[in-house]
GROMACS .gro file of C-alpha atoms in nm:
model
  441
    1UNK     CA    1   6.922  14.769   8.153
    2UNK     CA    2   7.059  14.810   8.496
    3UNK     CA    3   7.129  14.461   8.605
    4UNK     CA    4   6.809  14.437   8.868
    5UNK     CA    5   6.628  14.541   8.546
    6UNK     CA    6   6.764  14.272   8.395
    7UNK     CA    7   6.771  14.015   8.708
    8UNK     CA    8   6.357  14.101   8.767
    9UNK     CA    9   6.317  14.073   8.339
   10UNK     CA   10   6.481  13.640   8.409
   11UNK     CA   11   6.181  13.517   8.611
   12UNK     CA   12   5.934  13.707   8.339
   13UNK     CA   13   6.150  13.501   8.084
   14UNK     CA   14   6.136  13.124   8.331
   15UNK     CA   15   5.765  13.211   8.355
   16UNK     CA   16   5.690  13.213   7.978
   17UNK     CA   17   5.856  12.892   7.916
   18UNK     CA   18   5.760  12.683   8.252
   19UNK     CA   19   5.455  12.535   8.016
   20UNK     CA   20   5.685  12.386   7.747
   21UNK     CA   21   5.774  12.148   8.107
   22UNK     CA   22   5.431  12.079   8.230
   23UNK     CA   23   5.147  12.193   7.965
   24UNK     CA   24   4.867  12.067   8.202
   25UNK     CA   25   4.989  12.385   8.361
   26UNK     CA   26   4.802  12.663   8.144
   27UNK     CA   27   4.431  12.573   8.168
   28UNK     CA   28   4.157  12.854   8.096
   29UNK     CA   29   4.168  12.842   8.529
   30UNK     CA   30   4.514  12.982   8.505
   31UNK     CA   31   4.594  13.161   8.261
   32UNK     CA   32   4.500  13.448   8.377
   33UNK     CA   33   4.725  13.359   8.766
   34UNK     CA   34   4.952  13.326   8.534
   35UNK     CA   35   4.886  13.716   8.319
   36UNK     CA   36   4.914  13.876   8.623
   37UNK     CA   37   5.200  13.656   8.793
   38UNK     CA   38   5.378  13.823   8.442
   39UNK     CA   39   5.346  14.177   8.497
   40UNK     CA   40   5.345  14.147   8.877
   41UNK     CA   41   5.708  14.057   8.848
   42UNK     CA   42   5.727  14.358   8.577
   43UNK     CA   43   5.654  14.575   8.811
   44UNK     CA   44   5.906  14.508   9.082
   45UNK     CA   45   6.145  14.532   8.760
   46UNK     CA   46   5.988  14.909   8.747
   47UNK     CA   47   5.999  14.979   9.094
   48UNK     CA   48   6.332  15.133   9.318
   49UNK     CA   49   6.419  14.714   9.340
   50UNK     CA   50   6.455  14.639   9.024
   51UNK     CA   51   6.572  14.990   8.884
   52UNK     CA   52   6.740  15.269   9.070
   53UNK     CA   53   6.733  15.484   8.869
   54UNK     CA   54   6.492  15.594   8.563
   55UNK     CA   55   6.721  15.838   8.429
   56UNK     CA   56   6.926  15.540   8.326
   57UNK     CA   57   6.993  15.408   7.997
   58UNK     CA   58   6.930  15.487   7.615
   59UNK     CA   59   6.644  15.271   7.644
   60UNK     CA   60   6.303  15.347   7.865
   61UNK     CA   61   6.221  15.053   8.145
   62UNK     CA   62   5.860  15.118   8.061
   63UNK     CA   63   5.959  14.975   7.674
   64UNK     CA   64   6.208  14.714   7.739
   65UNK     CA   65   5.892  14.585   7.985
   66UNK     CA   66   5.669  14.608   7.712
   67UNK     CA   67   5.863  14.445   7.442
   68UNK     CA   68   6.001  14.156   7.646
   69UNK     CA   69   5.663  14.009   7.842
   70UNK     CA   70   5.316  14.311   7.773
   71UNK     CA   71   5.265  14.309   7.489
   72UNK     CA   72   5.368  13.926   7.384
   73UNK     CA   73   5.084  13.843   7.706
   74UNK     CA   74   4.811  13.965   7.678
   75UNK     CA   75   4.724  13.603   7.523
   76UNK     CA   76   4.719  13.466   7.820
   77UNK     CA   77   4.456  13.708   7.974
   78UNK     CA   78   4.080  13.592   7.908
   79UNK     CA   79   3.915  13.894   8.077
   80UNK     CA   80   3.906  14.249   7.993
   81UNK     CA   81   3.885  14.368   8.300
   82UNK     CA   82   4.196  14.197   8.468
   83UNK     CA   83   4.482  14.364   8.192
   84UNK     CA   84   4.304  14.688   8.278
   85UNK     CA   85   4.346  14.631   8.619
   86UNK     CA   86   4.685  14.517   8.530
   87UNK     CA   87   4.757  14.781   8.331
   88UNK     CA   88   4.704  15.076   8.559
   89UNK     CA   89   4.840  14.968   8.814
   90UNK     CA   90   5.197  14.930   8.649
   91UNK     CA   91   5.106  15.321   8.560
   92UNK     CA   92   4.999  15.407   8.857
   93UNK     CA   93   5.288  15.250   9.027
   94UNK     CA   94   5.608  15.472   8.788
   95UNK     CA   95   5.397  15.748   8.820
   96UNK     CA   96   5.374  15.707   9.163
   97UNK     CA   97   5.714  15.657   9.182
   98UNK     CA   98   5.802  15.998   8.956
   99UNK     CA   99   5.668  16.202   9.151
  100UNK     CA  100   5.899  16.069   9.444
  101UNK     CA  101   6.182  16.087   9.241
  102UNK     CA  102   6.146  16.459   9.151
  103UNK     CA  103   5.901  16.425   8.872
  104UNK     CA  104   5.816  16.834   8.973
  105UNK     CA  105   6.144  16.942   8.941
  106UNK     CA  106   6.265  17.103   8.658
  107UNK     CA  107   6.568  16.983   8.589
  108UNK     CA  108   6.466  16.622   8.613
  109UNK     CA  109   6.121  16.669   8.457
  110UNK     CA  110   6.201  16.627   8.143
  111UNK     CA  111   6.348  16.231   8.143
  112UNK     CA  112   6.100  16.108   8.405
  113UNK     CA  113   5.849  16.340   8.143
  114UNK     CA  114   5.987  16.030   7.891
  115UNK     CA  115   5.959  15.740   8.119
  116UNK     CA  116   5.589  15.830   8.250
  117UNK     CA  117   5.483  15.915   7.926
  118UNK     CA  118   5.597  15.576   7.756
  119UNK     CA  119   5.481  15.405   8.008
  120UNK     CA  120   5.116  15.512   8.002
  121UNK     CA  121   5.179  15.505   7.598
  122UNK     CA  122   5.234  15.106   7.644
  123UNK     CA  123   4.971  15.002   7.865
  124UNK     CA  124   4.756  15.262   7.589
  125UNK     CA  125   4.904  14.958   7.294
  126UNK     CA  126   4.871  14.629   7.540
  127UNK     CA  127   4.440  14.597   7.651
  128UNK     CA  128   4.418  14.827   7.158
  129UNK     CA  129   4.577  14.489   7.062
  130UNK     CA  130   4.407  14.229   7.368
  131UNK     CA  131   4.115  14.393   7.170
  132UNK     CA  132   4.208  14.360   6.850
  133UNK     CA  133   4.329  13.998   6.902
  134UNK     CA  134   4.003  13.865   7.117
  135UNK     CA  135   3.767  14.013   6.772
  136UNK     CA  136   3.965  13.796   6.579
  137UNK     CA  137   3.987  13.523   6.766
  138UNK     CA  138   3.625  13.537   6.833
  139UNK     CA  139   3.640  13.594   6.459
  140UNK     CA  140   3.831  13.275   6.367
  141UNK     CA  141   3.693  13.016   6.609
  142UNK     CA  142   3.278  13.158   6.478
  143UNK     CA  143   3.483  13.097   6.051
  144UNK     CA  144   3.590  12.734   6.261
  145UNK     CA  145   3.312  12.691   6.397
  146UNK     CA  146   3.060  12.763   6.091
  147UNK     CA  147   3.292  12.549   5.876
  148UNK     CA  148   3.295  12.187   6.044
  149UNK     CA  149   2.889  12.253   6.094
  150UNK     CA  150   2.899  12.307   5.702
  151UNK     CA  151   3.134  11.989   5.658
  152UNK     CA  152   2.960  11.772   5.940
  153UNK     CA  153   2.602  11.872   5.686
  154UNK     CA  154   2.751  11.786   5.375
  155UNK     CA  155   2.840  11.478   5.550
  156UNK     CA  156   2.565  11.365   5.728
  157UNK     CA  157   2.374  11.459   5.340
  158UNK     CA  158   2.609  11.239   5.128
  159UNK     CA  159   2.577  10.962   5.332
  160UNK     CA  160   2.183  10.929   5.341
  161UNK     CA  161   2.253  11.002   4.975
  162UNK     CA  162   2.476  10.716   4.914
  163UNK     CA  163   2.217  10.470   5.105
  164UNK     CA  164   1.898  10.529   4.869
  165UNK     CA  165   2.053  10.696   4.584
  166UNK     CA  166   2.184  10.475   4.249
  167UNK     CA  167   2.450  10.762   4.152
  168UNK     CA  168   2.616  11.092   4.409
  169UNK     CA  169   2.784  11.331   4.285
  170UNK     CA  170   2.872  11.675   4.343
  171UNK     CA  171   2.820  11.985   4.071
  172UNK     CA  172   3.032  12.363   4.019
  173UNK     CA  173   2.829  12.654   3.977
  174UNK     CA  174   2.812  12.633   3.663
  175UNK     CA  175   2.655  12.226   3.650
  176UNK     CA  176   2.943  12.109   3.572
  177UNK     CA  177   3.079  11.790   3.775
  178UNK     CA  178   3.385  11.855   4.026
  179UNK     CA  179   3.507  11.464   3.909
  180UNK     CA  180   3.397  11.137   3.759
  181UNK     CA  181   3.080  10.958   3.910
  182UNK     CA  182   3.130  10.577   3.824
  183UNK     CA  183   2.818  10.492   3.978
  184UNK     CA  184   2.644  10.760   3.771
  185UNK     CA  185   2.898  10.634   3.466
  186UNK     CA  186   2.770  10.294   3.499
  187UNK     CA  187   2.391  10.391   3.579
  188UNK     CA  188   2.439  10.540   3.136
  189UNK     CA  189   2.652  10.271   3.040
  190UNK     CA  190   2.918  10.483   3.003
  191UNK     CA  191   3.187  10.287   3.228
  192UNK     CA  192   3.503  10.178   2.979
  193UNK     CA  193   3.783  10.258   3.004
  194UNK     CA  194   3.922  10.526   3.058
  195UNK     CA  195   3.594  10.710   2.993
  196UNK     CA  196   3.572  11.047   3.236
  197UNK     CA  197   3.206  11.250   3.354
  198UNK     CA  198   3.449  11.499   3.513
  199UNK     CA  199   3.356  11.894   3.341
  200UNK     CA  200   2.998  11.747   3.178
  201UNK     CA  201   2.703  11.913   3.205
  202UNK     CA  202   2.476  11.679   3.387
  203UNK     CA  203   2.222  11.834   3.177
  204UNK     CA  204   2.395  11.690   2.842
  205UNK     CA  205   2.265  11.363   3.003
  206UNK     CA  206   1.888  11.456   3.036
  207UNK     CA  207   1.644  11.457   2.718
  208UNK     CA  208   1.653  11.792   2.512
  209UNK     CA  209   1.276  11.903   2.670
  210UNK     CA  210   1.333  11.798   2.992
  211UNK     CA  211   1.688  11.975   3.017
  212UNK     CA  212   1.645  12.335   3.064
  213UNK     CA  213   1.358  12.249   3.300
  214UNK     CA  214   1.640  12.071   3.532
  215UNK     CA  215   1.839  12.365   3.471
  216UNK     CA  216   1.619  12.599   3.608
  217UNK     CA  217   1.493  12.421   3.894
  218UNK     CA  218   1.927  12.314   4.003
  219UNK     CA  219   1.994  12.773   3.972
  220UNK     CA  220   1.688  12.829   4.196
  221UNK     CA  221   1.834  13.006   4.514
  222UNK     CA  222   1.568  13.058   4.762
  223UNK     CA  223   1.677  13.403   4.887
  224UNK     CA  224   1.593  13.383   5.240
  225UNK     CA  225   1.818  13.052   5.262
  226UNK     CA  226   2.131  13.233   5.032
  227UNK     CA  227   2.178  13.550   5.328
  228UNK     CA  228   2.399  13.330   5.518
  229UNK     CA  229   2.503  13.106   5.236
  230UNK     CA  230   2.264  12.862   5.509
  231UNK     CA  231   2.217  12.464   5.316
  232UNK     CA  232   1.929  12.428   5.114
  233UNK     CA  233   1.803  12.081   5.032
  234UNK     CA  234   1.550  12.007   4.698
  235UNK     CA  235   1.392  11.726   4.496
  236UNK     CA  236   1.262  11.695   4.137
  237UNK     CA  237   1.201  11.448   3.881
  238UNK     CA  238   1.354  11.432   3.564
  239UNK     CA  239   1.489  11.156   3.281
  240UNK     CA  240   1.840  11.059   3.254
  241UNK     CA  241   1.906  10.933   2.878
  242UNK     CA  242   2.177  10.646   2.882
  243UNK     CA  243   2.408  10.523   2.597
  244UNK     CA  244   2.144  10.267   2.414
  245UNK     CA  245   1.923  10.629   2.388
  246UNK     CA  246   1.683  10.477   2.621
  247UNK     CA  247   1.513  10.664   2.879
  248UNK     CA  248   1.443  10.588   3.254
  249UNK     CA  249   1.256  10.785   3.522
  250UNK     CA  250   1.480  10.954   3.725
  251UNK     CA  251   1.512  11.089   4.123
  252UNK     CA  252   1.677  11.410   4.232
  253UNK     CA  253   1.813  11.503   4.570
  254UNK     CA  254   1.999  11.850   4.552
  255UNK     CA  255   2.163  11.974   4.863
  256UNK     CA  256   2.283  12.317   4.746
  257UNK     CA  257   2.575  12.494   5.033
  258UNK     CA  258   2.863  12.724   4.978
  259UNK     CA  259   3.262  12.573   5.076
  260UNK     CA  260   3.488  12.779   5.272
  261UNK     CA  261   3.616  13.002   4.991
  262UNK     CA  262   3.253  13.140   4.931
  263UNK     CA  263   3.216  12.803   4.577
  264UNK     CA  264   2.833  12.750   4.608
  265UNK     CA  265   2.829  12.331   4.503
  266UNK     CA  266   2.607  12.104   4.441
  267UNK     CA  267   2.562  11.819   4.567
  268UNK     CA  268   2.281  11.564   4.389
  269UNK     CA  269   2.158  11.217   4.403
  270UNK     CA  270   2.038  11.002   4.105
  271UNK     CA  271   1.810  10.770   4.174
  272UNK     CA  272   1.604  10.530   3.919
  273UNK     CA  273   1.258  10.476   4.048
  274UNK     CA  274   1.074  10.348   3.743
  275UNK     CA  275   0.959  10.023   3.863
  276UNK     CA  276   0.941  10.187   4.189
  277UNK     CA  277   0.736  10.497   4.387
  278UNK     CA  278   0.945  10.801   4.450
  279UNK     CA  279   1.118  10.892   4.807
  280UNK     CA  280   1.052  11.206   4.797
  281UNK     CA  281   0.705  11.365   4.899
  282UNK     CA  282   0.746  11.690   4.783
  283UNK     CA  283   0.920  11.687   4.434
  284UNK     CA  284   0.909  12.038   4.295
  285UNK     CA  285   0.832  12.014   3.903
  286UNK     CA  286   0.710  11.647   3.865
  287UNK     CA  287   0.642  11.484   3.562
  288UNK     CA  288   0.328  11.437   3.488
  289UNK     CA  289   0.302  11.102   3.265
  290UNK     CA  290  -0.028  11.005   3.036
  291UNK     CA  291  -0.221  10.719   3.264
  292UNK     CA  292  -0.240  10.432   3.150
  293UNK     CA  293  -0.538  10.291   3.095
  294UNK     CA  294  -0.590   9.973   3.280
  295UNK     CA  295  -0.713   9.665   3.111
  296UNK     CA  296  -1.094   9.608   3.139
  297UNK     CA  297  -1.209   9.270   3.388
  298UNK     CA  298  -1.323   9.038   3.143
  299UNK     CA  299  -1.518   8.772   3.236
  300UNK     CA  300  -1.362   8.424   3.424
  301UNK     CA  301  -1.435   8.102   3.278
  302UNK     CA  302  -1.590   7.835   3.478
  303UNK     CA  303  -1.252   7.583   3.471
  304UNK     CA  304  -1.093   7.899   3.590
  305UNK     CA  305  -1.300   7.956   3.855
  306UNK     CA  306  -1.300   7.606   3.955
  307UNK     CA  307  -0.931   7.634   3.923
  308UNK     CA  308  -0.948   7.957   4.178
  309UNK     CA  309  -1.116   7.715   4.457
  310UNK     CA  310  -0.901   7.430   4.362
  311UNK     CA  311  -0.628   7.678   4.505
  312UNK     CA  312  -0.792   7.758   4.817
  313UNK     CA  313  -0.864   7.450   4.941
  314UNK     CA  314  -0.688   7.361   5.236
  315UNK     CA  315  -0.671   6.959   5.198
  316UNK     CA  316  -0.482   6.822   5.566
  317UNK     CA  317  -0.364   6.411   5.554
  318UNK     CA  318  -0.235   6.287   5.838
  319UNK     CA  319   0.039   6.015   5.833
  320UNK     CA  320   0.172   5.676   6.135
  321UNK     CA  321   0.517   5.689   6.125
  322UNK     CA  322   0.508   5.409   6.270
  323UNK     CA  323   0.382   5.210   5.996
  324UNK     CA  324   0.419   5.384   5.719
  325UNK     CA  325   0.077   5.472   5.625
  326UNK     CA  326  -0.155   5.690   5.615
  327UNK     CA  327  -0.411   5.691   5.839
  328UNK     CA  328  -0.690   5.943   5.735
  329UNK     CA  329  -0.705   6.265   5.533
  330UNK     CA  330  -0.946   6.535   5.391
  331UNK     CA  331  -1.247   6.385   5.216
  332UNK     CA  332  -1.024   6.573   4.904
  333UNK     CA  333  -0.794   6.335   4.902
  334UNK     CA  334  -1.012   6.059   5.128
  335UNK     CA  335  -0.891   5.750   4.866
  336UNK     CA  336  -0.552   5.799   5.021
  337UNK     CA  337  -0.638   5.687   5.338
  338UNK     CA  338  -0.560   5.313   5.456
  339UNK     CA  339  -0.220   5.361   5.196
  340UNK     CA  340   0.145   5.293   5.232
  341UNK     CA  341   0.343   5.636   5.184
  342UNK     CA  342   0.469   5.446   4.901
  343UNK     CA  343   0.127   5.400   4.763
  344UNK     CA  344   0.087   5.771   4.822
  345UNK     CA  345   0.372   5.971   4.759
  346UNK     CA  346   0.737   5.954   4.590
  347UNK     CA  347   1.012   5.769   4.651
  348UNK     CA  348   1.188   6.004   4.731
  349UNK     CA  349   0.891   6.179   4.970
  350UNK     CA  350   0.834   5.849   5.120
  351UNK     CA  351   1.251   5.811   5.244
  352UNK     CA  352   1.189   6.116   5.413
  353UNK     CA  353   0.889   5.990   5.605
  354UNK     CA  354   1.159   5.714   5.733
  355UNK     CA  355   1.430   5.966   5.768
  356UNK     CA  356   1.237   6.226   6.050
  357UNK     CA  357   1.074   5.949   6.227
  358UNK     CA  358   1.449   5.893   6.460
  359UNK     CA  359   1.407   6.290   6.485
  360UNK     CA  360   1.058   6.334   6.565
  361UNK     CA  361   1.124   6.025   6.822
  362UNK     CA  362   1.410   6.235   6.896
  363UNK     CA  363   1.221   6.605   6.965
  364UNK     CA  364   1.031   6.339   7.253
  365UNK     CA  365   1.269   6.242   7.435
  366UNK     CA  366   1.430   6.632   7.494
  367UNK     CA  367   1.028   6.678   7.538
  368UNK     CA  368   1.053   6.900   7.203
  369UNK     CA  369   0.725   6.784   7.043
  370UNK     CA  370   0.479   6.997   7.152
  371UNK     CA  371   0.398   7.277   6.906
  372UNK     CA  372   0.623   7.174   6.665
  373UNK     CA  373   0.582   7.290   6.321
  374UNK     CA  374   0.811   7.158   6.027
  375UNK     CA  375   0.800   7.331   5.683
  376UNK     CA  376   0.827   7.121   5.374
  377UNK     CA  377   0.820   7.211   5.042
  378UNK     CA  378   0.908   6.999   4.693
  379UNK     CA  379   0.665   6.680   4.834
  380UNK     CA  380   0.566   6.425   4.575
  381UNK     CA  381   0.211   6.358   4.588
  382UNK     CA  382   0.085   6.050   4.359
  383UNK     CA  383  -0.257   6.035   4.175
  384UNK     CA  384  -0.255   5.764   3.919
  385UNK     CA  385   0.037   5.799   3.749
  386UNK     CA  386   0.156   6.142   3.773
  387UNK     CA  387   0.353   6.359   4.023
  388UNK     CA  388   0.269   6.711   4.194
  389UNK     CA  389   0.474   6.894   4.397
  390UNK     CA  390   0.264   7.042   4.765
  391UNK     CA  391   0.427   7.265   5.015
  392UNK     CA  392   0.316   7.347   5.318
  393UNK     CA  393   0.401   7.295   5.685
  394UNK     CA  394   0.385   6.964   5.901
  395UNK     CA  395   0.318   6.885   6.264
  396UNK     CA  396   0.455   6.565   6.499
  397UNK     CA  397   0.224   6.403   6.744
  398UNK     CA  398   0.194   6.140   6.964
  399UNK     CA  399  -0.200   6.005   6.968
  400UNK     CA  400  -0.295   5.681   7.099
  401UNK     CA  401   0.053   5.510   7.150
  402UNK     CA  402   0.154   5.620   6.800
  403UNK     CA  403   0.376   5.867   6.630
  404UNK     CA  404   0.182   6.099   6.300
  405UNK     CA  405   0.265   6.314   6.140
  406UNK     CA  406  -0.005   6.560   6.059
  407UNK     CA  407   0.057   6.749   5.735
  408UNK     CA  408  -0.163   7.048   5.606
  409UNK     CA  409  -0.159   7.179   5.252
  410UNK     CA  410  -0.288   7.448   4.939
  411UNK     CA  411  -0.492   7.183   4.704
  412UNK     CA  412  -0.280   7.220   4.381
  413UNK     CA  413  -0.482   7.266   4.096
  414UNK     CA  414  -0.356   7.073   3.891
  415UNK     CA  415  -0.416   6.760   4.135
  416UNK     CA  416  -0.785   6.857   4.207
  417UNK     CA  417  -0.812   6.825   3.853
  418UNK     CA  418  -0.690   6.521   3.798
  419UNK     CA  419  -0.932   6.360   4.092
  420UNK     CA  420  -1.205   6.467   3.900
  421UNK     CA  421  -1.116   6.329   3.640
  422UNK     CA  422  -1.101   6.036   3.757
  423UNK     CA  423  -1.371   6.043   3.986
  424UNK     CA  424  -1.303   5.943   4.299
  425UNK     CA  425  -1.549   5.900   4.594
  426UNK     CA  426  -1.465   6.216   4.822
  427UNK     CA  427  -1.663   6.060   5.167
  428UNK     CA  428  -1.549   5.753   5.412
  429UNK     CA  429  -1.287   6.038   5.589
  430UNK     CA  430  -1.137   6.104   5.934
  431UNK     CA  431  -1.155   6.493   5.802
  432UNK     CA  432  -1.292   6.752   5.639
  433UNK     CA  433  -1.128   7.027   5.413
  434UNK     CA  434  -1.135   7.440   5.474
  435UNK     CA  435  -1.174   7.737   5.344
  436UNK     CA  436  -0.854   7.929   5.334
  437UNK     CA  437  -1.090   8.220   5.548
  438UNK     CA  438  -1.230   7.993   5.718
  439UNK     CA  439  -0.950   7.835   5.844
  440UNK     CA  440  -0.777   7.977   6.217
  441UNK     CA  441  -0.448   7.747   6.293
   0.00000   0.00000   0.00000
């Protein structure tokens, strides 16, 4: 090759390595300009500036230019028009030079014709290589996007199944576990040290009557959804059997998908809903359980009816925290009015009110006493020689310059029976008892 031609190839080599020093300059908007700049350097090399005579050298100049830049550079161009225009301009330049140097002269036509034919074939090959490369890149990009979408869908399905199911596992086309599932082993009581469920059929853990039906459902594929290898999901109900031969109702969620190699996989979520409601609204082939007859309603005895009456009764007590006495009470507990807290409550419960008084005074000082409701759950109320546990809410208040605590609780049935047996009069109180459904707080 002429020295001038080699010197023209140096800028092309420098341009080919320029992106290594400045990688940010190579973007989608600049790659076409880089391709055009390289083709321009090649055209200069094919001009009289780069090669004084076309017949010099045993190797065609256009062939060398094609090997050094034209074919490798097609990866830079993003538009078909850019590749075609640049190669047509290069061919036209070489053809014009061949005509000017005696292409039509008989003794020079052979050498110049070879150069023209090589240049023309190089242009055609460069365009064909660019077209095939673009098709391959588009196919690879579409394949990667599809794989990424399937992977994202599978990850989302797996995450949802793990939130709602007791065990999540993967099956191969033969419905065998692809790997050991510790969750399923724990559910089936097969979590012995060293034991593995890998390679086991899922239907082996089902009753014989359910195995064939479950296998048919798992292998069932919707033809419309399977044409493009799309991911499809379904749900059905079955039973599983543990090592103790105990059967429990199981909700099976199935997500069928294809891997990159075309292998079919089943992502399975298992959920025990023996004592729960089913999550799938449209579970196929749901197990029909025999209806259990409801027990006949039995008539309640008078004592039981009175017990329910006592349980529905709300009772009010008002405690004076200054003198630690019951200032007023509902009619059912009217005999407690005016008594000390030690006579009405147990010693621990009475001590609780004494500890509560400074805290209530602190709330009053901070002006947060209004609408302050406290809850209690283990106060011992005395009735004769026995104690009865009460639970409810109490509200501190300030009335007539005295600090009081209003207690509201549900009448325990045991306390109601004790009051009735005692025969305590139910008059003379300042507060009336009321039913739950008649009281609004």
